JSON list of C-alpha atoms in Angstrom, two decimals:
[
{"chain": "A", "resi": 24, "resn": "UNK", "atom": "CA", "xyz": [0.07, -0.22, -13.07]},
{"chain": "A", "resi": 25, "resn": "UNK", "atom": "CA", "xyz": [1.41, -3.35, -12.02]},
{"chain": "A", "resi": 26, "resn": "UNK", "atom": "CA", "xyz": [5.14, -1.75, -12.21]},
{"chain": "A", "resi": 27, "resn": "UNK", "atom": "CA", "xyz": [4.72, 1.20, -9.82]},
{"chain": "A", "resi": 28, "resn": "UNK", "atom": "CA", "xyz": [2.89, -0.95, -7.58]},
{"chain": "A", "resi": 29, "resn": "UNK", "atom": "CA", "xyz": [6.08, -3.48, -7.63]},
{"chain": "A", "resi": 30, "resn": "UNK", "atom": "CA", "xyz": [7.90, -0.48, -6.93]},
{"chain": "A", "resi": 31, "resn": "UNK", "atom": "CA", "xyz": [6.04, 1.30, -4.36]},
{"chain": "A", "resi": 32, "resn": "UNK", "atom": "CA", "xyz": [6.19, -2.06, -2.52]},
{"chain": "A", "resi": 33, "resn": "UNK", "atom": "CA", "xyz": [9.42, -3.29, -2.73]},
{"chain": "A", "resi": 34, "resn": "UNK", "atom": "CA", "xyz": [11.10, 0.18, -2.27]},
{"chain": "A", "resi": 35, "resn": "UNK", "atom": "CA", "xyz": [11.18, 0.19, 1.35]},
{"chain": "A", "resi": 36, "resn": "UNK", "atom": "CA", "xyz": [12.66, -2.97, 2.07]},
{"chain": "A", "resi": 37, "resn": "UNK", "atom": "CA", "xyz": [15.63, -1.83, -0.19]},
{"chain": "A", "resi": 38, "resn": "UNK", "atom": "CA", "xyz": [15.82, 2.13, 1.16]},
{"chain": "A", "resi": 39, "resn": "UNK", "atom": "CA", "xyz": [15.49, 0.81, 4.59]},
{"chain": "A", "resi": 40, "resn": "UNK", "atom": "CA", "xyz": [17.58, -2.64, 4.78]},
{"chain": "A", "resi": 41, "resn": "UNK", "atom": "CA", "xyz": [18.88, -1.49, 8.28]},
{"chain": "A", "resi": 42, "resn": "UNK", "atom": "CA", "xyz": [16.16, -2.47, 9.66]},
{"chain": "A", "resi": 43, "resn": "UNK", "atom": "CA", "xyz": [16.83, -6.13, 9.28]},
{"chain": "A", "resi": 44, "resn": "UNK", "atom": "CA", "xyz": [20.60, -5.85, 9.69]},
{"chain": "A", "resi": 45, "resn": "UNK", "atom": "CA", "xyz": [22.09, -5.73, 13.36]},
{"chain": "A", "resi": 46, "resn": "UNK", "atom": "CA", "xyz": [24.75, -3.77, 12.45]},
{"chain": "A", "resi": 47, "resn": "UNK", "atom": "CA", "xyz": [23.21, -1.26, 10.25]},
{"chain": "A", "resi": 48, "resn": "UNK", "atom": "CA", "xyz": [20.21, -0.87, 12.95]},
{"chain": "A", "resi": 49, "resn": "UNK", "atom": "CA", "xyz": [22.40, 0.12, 15.29]},
{"chain": "A", "resi": 50, "resn": "UNK", "atom": "CA", "xyz": [24.04, 3.28, 13.26]},
{"chain": "A", "resi": 51, "resn": "UNK", "atom": "CA", "xyz": [20.74, 4.28, 12.04]},
{"chain": "A", "resi": 52, "resn": "UNK", "atom": "CA", "xyz": [19.52, 4.39, 15.45]},
{"chain": "A", "resi": 53, "resn": "UNK", "atom": "CA", "xyz": [22.06, 6.59, 16.82]},
{"chain": "A", "resi": 54, "resn": "UNK", "atom": "CA", "xyz": [20.97, 8.96, 14.19]},
{"chain": "A", "resi": 55, "resn": "UNK", "atom": "CA", "xyz": [20.71, 12.91, 16.14]},
{"chain": "A", "resi": 56, "resn": "UNK", "atom": "CA", "xyz": [16.82, 12.82, 15.39]},
{"chain": "A", "resi": 57, "resn": "UNK", "atom": "CA", "xyz": [14.02, 11.25, 17.40]},
{"chain": "A", "resi": 58, "resn": "UNK", "atom": "CA", "xyz": [11.61, 7.88, 16.29]},
{"chain": "A", "resi": 59, "resn": "UNK", "atom": "CA", "xyz": [8.75, 10.21, 15.12]},
{"chain": "A", "resi": 60, "resn": "UNK", "atom": "CA", "xyz": [11.22, 11.56, 12.54]},
{"chain": "A", "resi": 61, "resn": "UNK", "atom": "CA", "xyz": [12.69, 8.94, 11.44]},
{"chain": "A", "resi": 62, "resn": "UNK", "atom": "CA", "xyz": [9.32, 7.46, 10.61]},
{"chain": "A", "resi": 63, "resn": "UNK", "atom": "CA", "xyz": [7.86, 10.67, 9.06]},
{"chain": "A", "resi": 64, "resn": "UNK", "atom": "CA", "xyz": [11.32, 10.42, 6.51]},
{"chain": "A", "resi": 65, "resn": "UNK", "atom": "CA", "xyz": [10.85, 6.91, 6.11]},
{"chain": "A", "resi": 66, "resn": "UNK", "atom": "CA", "xyz": [7.22, 7.98, 5.09]},
{"chain": "A", "resi": 67, "resn": "UNK", "atom": "CA", "xyz": [7.16, 10.49, 3.29]},
{"chain": "A", "resi": 68, "resn": "UNK", "atom": "CA", "xyz": [10.49, 9.03, 0.66]},
{"chain": "A", "resi": 69, "resn": "UNK", "atom": "CA", "xyz": [8.42, 5.41, 0.63]},
{"chain": "A", "resi": 70, "resn": "UNK", "atom": "CA", "xyz": [4.62, 7.25, 0.07]},
{"chain": "A", "resi": 71, "resn": "UNK", "atom": "CA", "xyz": [5.42, 9.94, -1.94]},
{"chain": "A", "resi": 72, "resn": "UNK", "atom": "CA", "xyz": [8.88, 10.58, -3.02]},
{"chain": "A", "resi": 73, "resn": "UNK", "atom": "CA", "xyz": [8.93, 6.42, -4.49]},
{"chain": "A", "resi": 74, "resn": "UNK", "atom": "CA", "xyz": [5.80, 6.61, -6.00]},
{"chain": "A", "resi": 75, "resn": "UNK", "atom": "CA", "xyz": [5.80, 10.26, -7.59]},
{"chain": "A", "resi": 76, "resn": "UNK", "atom": "CA", "xyz": [9.14, 8.99, -9.21]},
{"chain": "A", "resi": 77, "resn": "UNK", "atom": "CA", "xyz": [8.09, 6.29, -10.72]},
{"chain": "A", "resi": 78, "resn": "UNK", "atom": "CA", "xyz": [5.16, 7.95, -12.25]},
{"chain": "A", "resi": 79, "resn": "UNK", "atom": "CA", "xyz": [7.02, 11.06, -13.54]},
{"chain": "A", "resi": 80, "resn": "UNK", "atom": "CA", "xyz": [9.59, 9.11, -15.13]},
{"chain": "A", "resi": 81, "resn": "UNK", "atom": "CA", "xyz": [7.21, 6.69, -16.51]},
{"chain": "A", "resi": 82, "resn": "UNK", "atom": "CA", "xyz": [5.35, 9.38, -18.37]},
{"chain": "A", "resi": 83, "resn": "UNK", "atom": "CA", "xyz": [8.62, 11.19, -19.32]},
{"chain": "A", "resi": 84, "resn": "UNK", "atom": "CA", "xyz": [9.90, 7.86, -20.96]},
{"chain": "A", "resi": 85, "resn": "UNK", "atom": "CA", "xyz": [6.26, 7.64, -22.63]},
{"chain": "A", "resi": 86, "resn": "UNK", "atom": "CA", "xyz": [6.83, 10.87, -23.94]},
{"chain": "A", "resi": 87, "resn": "UNK", "atom": "CA", "xyz": [10.39, 10.16, -25.20]},
{"chain": "A", "resi": 88, "resn": "UNK", "atom": "CA", "xyz": [9.02, 7.26, -26.89]},
{"chain": "A", "resi": 89, "resn": "UNK", "atom": "CA", "xyz": [5.96, 8.79, -28.50]},
{"chain": "A", "resi": 90, "resn": "UNK", "atom": "CA", "xyz": [8.10, 11.80, -30.04]},
{"chain": "A", "resi": 91, "resn": "UNK", "atom": "CA", "xyz": [11.17, 9.62, -31.05]},
{"chain": "A", "resi": 92, "resn": "UNK", "atom": "CA", "xyz": [8.72, 6.64, -32.83]},
{"chain": "A", "resi": 93, "resn": "UNK", "atom": "CA", "xyz": [5.14, 8.58, -32.99]},
{"chain": "A", "resi": 94, "resn": "UNK", "atom": "CA", "xyz": [4.64, 6.60, -36.18]},
{"chain": "A", "resi": 95, "resn": "UNK", "atom": "CA", "xyz": [4.60, 2.95, -34.26]},
{"chain": "A", "resi": 96, "resn": "UNK", "atom": "CA", "xyz": [4.03, 3.98, -30.57]},
{"chain": "A", "resi": 97, "resn": "UNK", "atom": "CA", "xyz": [1.23, 6.24, -31.16]},
{"chain": "A", "resi": 98, "resn": "UNK", "atom": "CA", "xyz": [-0.13, 8.56, -28.42]},
{"chain": "A", "resi": 99, "resn": "UNK", "atom": "CA", "xyz": [0.58, 9.61, -25.13]},
{"chain": "A", "resi": 100, "resn": "UNK", "atom": "CA", "xyz": [-0.99, 7.85, -22.04]},
{"chain": "A", "resi": 101, "resn": "UNK", "atom": "CA", "xyz": [-4.26, 9.71, -21.14]},
{"chain": "A", "resi": 102, "resn": "UNK", "atom": "CA", "xyz": [-4.73, 10.15, -17.20]},
{"chain": "A", "resi": 103, "resn": "UNK", "atom": "CA", "xyz": [-7.94, 8.61, -15.72]},
{"chain": "A", "resi": 104, "resn": "UNK", "atom": "CA", "xyz": [-8.27, 10.41, -12.22]},
{"chain": "A", "resi": 105, "resn": "UNK", "atom": "CA", "xyz": [-11.07, 7.64, -10.91]},
{"chain": "A", "resi": 106, "resn": "UNK", "atom": "CA", "xyz": [-8.67, 5.36, -11.46]},
{"chain": "A", "resi": 107, "resn": "UNK", "atom": "CA", "xyz": [-5.84, 7.23, -10.08]},
{"chain": "A", "resi": 108, "resn": "UNK", "atom": "CA", "xyz": [-8.18, 8.00, -6.91]},
{"chain": "A", "resi": 109, "resn": "UNK", "atom": "CA", "xyz": [-7.86, 4.40, -6.62]},
{"chain": "A", "resi": 110, "resn": "UNK", "atom": "CA", "xyz": [-4.54, 3.71, -7.00]},
{"chain": "A", "resi": 111, "resn": "UNK", "atom": "CA", "xyz": [-3.51, 6.41, -4.46]},
{"chain": "A", "resi": 112, "resn": "UNK", "atom": "CA", "xyz": [-5.32, 4.84, -1.79]},
{"chain": "A", "resi": 113, "resn": "UNK", "atom": "CA", "xyz": [-3.78, 1.43, -2.55]},
{"chain": "A", "resi": 114, "resn": "UNK", "atom": "CA", "xyz": [-0.34, 2.89, -2.60]},
{"chain": "A", "resi": 115, "resn": "UNK", "atom": "CA", "xyz": [-1.26, 4.36, 0.74]},
{"chain": "A", "resi": 116, "resn": "UNK", "atom": "CA", "xyz": [-2.01, 0.68, 1.80]},
{"chain": "A", "resi": 117, "resn": "UNK", "atom": "CA", "xyz": [0.36, -1.24, 0.39]},
{"chain": "A", "resi": 118, "resn": "UNK", "atom": "CA", "xyz": [3.35, 1.32, 1.51]},
{"chain": "A", "resi": 119, "resn": "UNK", "atom": "CA", "xyz": [1.70, 1.04, 5.20]},
{"chain": "A", "resi": 120, "resn": "UNK", "atom": "CA", "xyz": [2.27, -2.67, 4.76]},
{"chain": "A", "resi": 121, "resn": "UNK", "atom": "CA", "xyz": [5.61, -2.13, 3.51]},
{"chain": "A", "resi": 122, "resn": "UNK", "atom": "CA", "xyz": [6.51, -0.27, 6.40]},
{"chain": "A", "resi": 123, "resn": "UNK", "atom": "CA", "xyz": [5.41, -2.19, 8.60]},
{"chain": "A", "resi": 124, "resn": "UNK", "atom": "CA", "xyz": [6.67, -5.49, 7.44]},
{"chain": "A", "resi": 125, "resn": "UNK", "atom": "CA", "xyz": [9.74, -4.14, 7.14]},
{"chain": "A", "resi": 126, "resn": "UNK", "atom": "CA", "xyz": [10.17, -3.29, 10.31]},
{"chain": "A", "resi": 127, "resn": "UNK", "atom": "CA", "xyz": [8.78, -6.19, 11.70]},
{"chain": "A", "resi": 128, "resn": "UNK", "atom": "CA", "xyz": [10.70, -9.12, 10.30]},
{"chain": "A", "resi": 129, "resn": "UNK", "atom": "CA", "xyz": [14.32, -9.71, 9.93]},
{"chain": "A", "resi": 130, "resn": "UNK", "atom": "CA", "xyz": [14.43, -12.14, 7.23]},
{"chain": "A", "resi": 131, "resn": "UNK", "atom": "CA", "xyz": [12.33, -12.71, 4.15]},
{"chain": "A", "resi": 132, "resn": "UNK", "atom": "CA", "xyz": [10.73, -9.42, 5.31]},
{"chain": "A", "resi": 133, "resn": "UNK", "atom": "CA", "xyz": [9.08, -9.02, 1.87]},
{"chain": "A", "resi": 134, "resn": "UNK", "atom": "CA", "xyz": [7.61, -12.54, 1.44]},
{"chain": "A", "resi": 135, "resn": "UNK", "atom": "CA", "xyz": [6.56, -12.45, 5.09]},
{"chain": "A", "resi": 136, "resn": "UNK", "atom": "CA", "xyz": [5.11, -9.43, 4.45]},
{"chain": "A", "resi": 137, "resn": "UNK", "atom": "CA", "xyz": [3.55, -10.40, 1.15]},
{"chain": "A", "resi": 138, "resn": "UNK", "atom": "CA", "xyz": [2.27, -13.60, 3.31]},
{"chain": "A", "resi": 139, "resn": "UNK", "atom": "CA", "xyz": [0.15, -11.32, 5.85]},
{"chain": "A", "resi": 140, "resn": "UNK", "atom": "CA", "xyz": [-1.34, -9.02, 2.85]},
{"chain": "A", "resi": 141, "resn": "UNK", "atom": "CA", "xyz": [-2.69, -11.56, 1.36]},
{"chain": "A", "resi": 142, "resn": "UNK", "atom": "CA", "xyz": [-4.03, -13.74, 4.45]},
{"chain": "A", "resi": 143, "resn": "UNK", "atom": "CA", "xyz": [-5.54, -9.96, 5.32]},
{"chain": "A", "resi": 144, "resn": "UNK", "atom": "CA", "xyz": [-7.21, -10.08, 1.98]},
{"chain": "A", "resi": 145, "resn": "UNK", "atom": "CA", "xyz": [-8.29, -13.77, 2.22]},
{"chain": "A", "resi": 146, "resn": "UNK", "atom": "CA", "xyz": [-10.04, -13.21, 6.01]},
{"chain": "A", "resi": 147, "resn": "UNK", "atom": "CA", "xyz": [-11.43, -9.66, 4.55]},
{"chain": "A", "resi": 148, "resn": "UNK", "atom": "CA", "xyz": [-13.09, -11.37, 1.26]},
{"chain": "A", "resi": 149, "resn": "UNK", "atom": "CA", "xyz": [-14.37, -14.00, 3.07]},
{"chain": "A", "resi": 150, "resn": "UNK", "atom": "CA", "xyz": [-16.24, -11.68, 5.28]},
{"chain": "A", "resi": 151, "resn": "UNK", "atom": "CA", "xyz": [-17.36, -9.74, 2.28]},
{"chain": "A", "resi": 152, "resn": "UNK", "atom": "CA", "xyz": [-18.08, -12.95, 0.79]},
{"chain": "A", "resi": 153, "resn": "UNK", "atom": "CA", "xyz": [-20.90, -13.31, 3.82]},
{"chain": "A", "resi": 154, "resn": "UNK", "atom": "CA", "xyz": [-21.98, -10.87, 3.83]},
{"chain": "A", "resi": 155, "resn": "UNK", "atom": "CA", "xyz": [-22.83, -10.51, 0.40]},
{"chain": "A", "resi": 156, "resn": "UNK", "atom": "CA", "xyz": [-24.70, -13.79, 0.40]},
{"chain": "A", "resi": 157, "resn": "UNK", "atom": "CA", "xyz": [-26.74, -13.31, 4.05]},
{"chain": "A", "resi": 158, "resn": "UNK", "atom": "CA", "xyz": [-27.75, -9.78, 3.13]},
{"chain": "A", "resi": 159, "resn": "UNK", "atom": "CA", "xyz": [-27.82, -8.99, -0.26]},
{"chain": "A", "resi": 160, "resn": "UNK", "atom": "CA", "xyz": [-29.77, -11.89, -1.61]},
{"chain": "A", "resi": 161, "resn": "UNK", "atom": "CA", "xyz": [-31.99, -13.25, 1.09]},
{"chain": "A", "resi": 162, "resn": "UNK", "atom": "CA", "xyz": [-34.75, -11.28, 0.38]},
{"chain": "A", "resi": 163, "resn": "UNK", "atom": "CA", "xyz": [-34.78, -12.83, -3.10]},
{"chain": "A", "resi": 164, "resn": "UNK", "atom": "CA", "xyz": [-35.45, -8.87, -4.11]},
{"chain": "A", "resi": 165, "resn": "UNK", "atom": "CA", "xyz": [-33.01, -9.01, -7.52]},
{"chain": "A", "resi": 166, "resn": "UNK", "atom": "CA", "xyz": [-34.25, -5.15, -8.36]},
{"chain": "A", "resi": 167, "resn": "UNK", "atom": "CA", "xyz": [-31.12, -3.50, -10.27]},
{"chain": "A", "resi": 168, "resn": "UNK", "atom": "CA", "xyz": [-31.01, -0.38, -8.02]},
{"chain": "A", "resi": 169, "resn": "UNK", "atom": "CA", "xyz": [-31.06, -1.92, -4.62]},
{"chain": "A", "resi": 170, "resn": "UNK", "atom": "CA", "xyz": [-28.14, -4.14, -6.06]},
{"chain": "A", "resi": 171, "resn": "UNK", "atom": "CA", "xyz": [-26.59, -0.93, -7.15]},
{"chain": "A", "resi": 172, "resn": "UNK", "atom": "CA", "xyz": [-26.78, 0.81, -3.73]},
{"chain": "A", "resi": 173, "resn": "UNK", "atom": "CA", "xyz": [-25.74, -2.37, -1.85]},
{"chain": "A", "resi": 174, "resn": "UNK", "atom": "CA", "xyz": [-23.52, -2.10, -4.13]},
{"chain": "A", "resi": 175, "resn": "UNK", "atom": "CA", "xyz": [-21.71, 0.89, -3.60]},
{"chain": "A", "resi": 176, "resn": "UNK", "atom": "CA", "xyz": [-22.06, 0.13, -0.22]},
{"chain": "A", "resi": 177, "resn": "UNK", "atom": "CA", "xyz": [-19.98, -2.90, 0.19]},
{"chain": "A", "resi": 178, "resn": "UNK", "atom": "CA", "xyz": [-17.65, -0.08, -2.06]},
{"chain": "A", "resi": 179, "resn": "UNK", "atom": "CA", "xyz": [-17.12, 2.11, 0.63]},
{"chain": "A", "resi": 180, "resn": "UNK", "atom": "CA", "xyz": [-17.19, -0.47, 3.61]},
{"chain": "A", "resi": 181, "resn": "UNK", "atom": "CA", "xyz": [-14.07, -1.96, 2.17]},
{"chain": "A", "resi": 182, "resn": "UNK", "atom": "CA", "xyz": [-12.21, 1.44, 0.73]},
{"chain": "A", "resi": 183, "resn": "UNK", "atom": "CA", "xyz": [-13.03, 2.79, 4.99]},
{"chain": "A", "resi": 184, "resn": "UNK", "atom": "CA", "xyz": [-10.83, -0.50, 5.91]},
{"chain": "A", "resi": 185, "resn": "UNK", "atom": "CA", "xyz": [-8.47, -0.95, 3.75]},
{"chain": "A", "resi": 186, "resn": "UNK", "atom": "CA", "xyz": [-7.71, 3.33, 4.67]},
{"chain": "A", "resi": 187, "resn": "UNK", "atom": "CA", "xyz": [-7.95, 2.32, 8.53]},
{"chain": "A", "resi": 188, "resn": "UNK", "atom": "CA", "xyz": [-6.03, -0.93, 8.17]},
{"chain": "A", "resi": 189, "resn": "UNK", "atom": "CA", "xyz": [-3.25, 1.06, 6.51]},
{"chain": "A", "resi": 190, "resn": "UNK", "atom": "CA", "xyz": [-3.70, 3.98, 9.22]},
{"chain": "A", "resi": 191, "resn": "UNK", "atom": "CA", "xyz": [-3.16, 0.71, 12.02]},
{"chain": "A", "resi": 192, "resn": "UNK", "atom": "CA", "xyz": [-0.37, -0.59, 9.77]},
{"chain": "A", "resi": 193, "resn": "UNK", "atom": "CA", "xyz": [1.73, 3.34, 9.87]},
{"chain": "A", "resi": 194, "resn": "UNK", "atom": "CA", "xyz": [0.94, 3.12, 13.93]},
{"chain": "A", "resi": 195, "resn": "UNK", "atom": "CA", "xyz": [2.06, -0.25, 14.46]},
{"chain": "A", "resi": 196, "resn": "UNK", "atom": "CA", "xyz": [5.38, 0.71, 12.20]},
{"chain": "A", "resi": 197, "resn": "UNK", "atom": "CA", "xyz": [5.98, 4.13, 14.96]},
{"chain": "A", "resi": 198, "resn": "UNK", "atom": "CA", "xyz": [5.25, 2.24, 17.49]},
{"chain": "A", "resi": 199, "resn": "UNK", "atom": "CA", "xyz": [7.91, -0.58, 16.50]},
{"chain": "A", "resi": 200, "resn": "UNK", "atom": "CA", "xyz": [10.49, 2.26, 15.15]},
{"chain": "A", "resi": 201, "resn": "UNK", "atom": "CA", "xyz": [10.01, 3.53, 18.95]},
{"chain": "A", "resi": 202, "resn": "UNK", "atom": "CA", "xyz": [10.29, 0.36, 21.05]},
{"chain": "A", "resi": 203, "resn": "UNK", "atom": "CA", "xyz": [13.98, -0.59, 18.80]},
{"chain": "A", "resi": 204, "resn": "UNK", "atom": "CA", "xyz": [16.68, -1.41, 20.97]},
{"chain": "A", "resi": 205, "resn": "UNK", "atom": "CA", "xyz": [20.25, -1.06, 20.19]},
{"chain": "A", "resi": 206, "resn": "UNK", "atom": "CA", "xyz": [21.81, -3.97, 20.43]}
]
């Protein structure tokens, strides 16, 4: 999982380095495709092709290792579908941030993007922490069902916020690709 996060985050920066170079950007922008087509191809490669190929290669390697070294290696890795669903949301958010960061920053784009992500996470956690302490513990009721219900509500709000933020990242990246001028 950790390796997949690294691959998904750094792949748009490596694949689309043309956004950070002056000479290459002009040749990319001169491709006979609209800005929407360029953006869609960029998102499809970063959001679908890279994670799917990584997961398939990981499972293929796991199966080969399982066949070759069955005594020492054990069994093939199983899939937890709830974790896979949460991972898909994470990949969607992380790819959106990477694509936007790649189109915005020239030098040190991965580091600057990661710093912006950490700042946004810190701000969101401070809002959520304030909400938890203001609303969950205000009446002194520590009933297990009420705490569980409020905890699920916080999880749902966080998932909706992440999805809305990622959608905003993709919209801003498309807008940035449309506004890039050939210099």
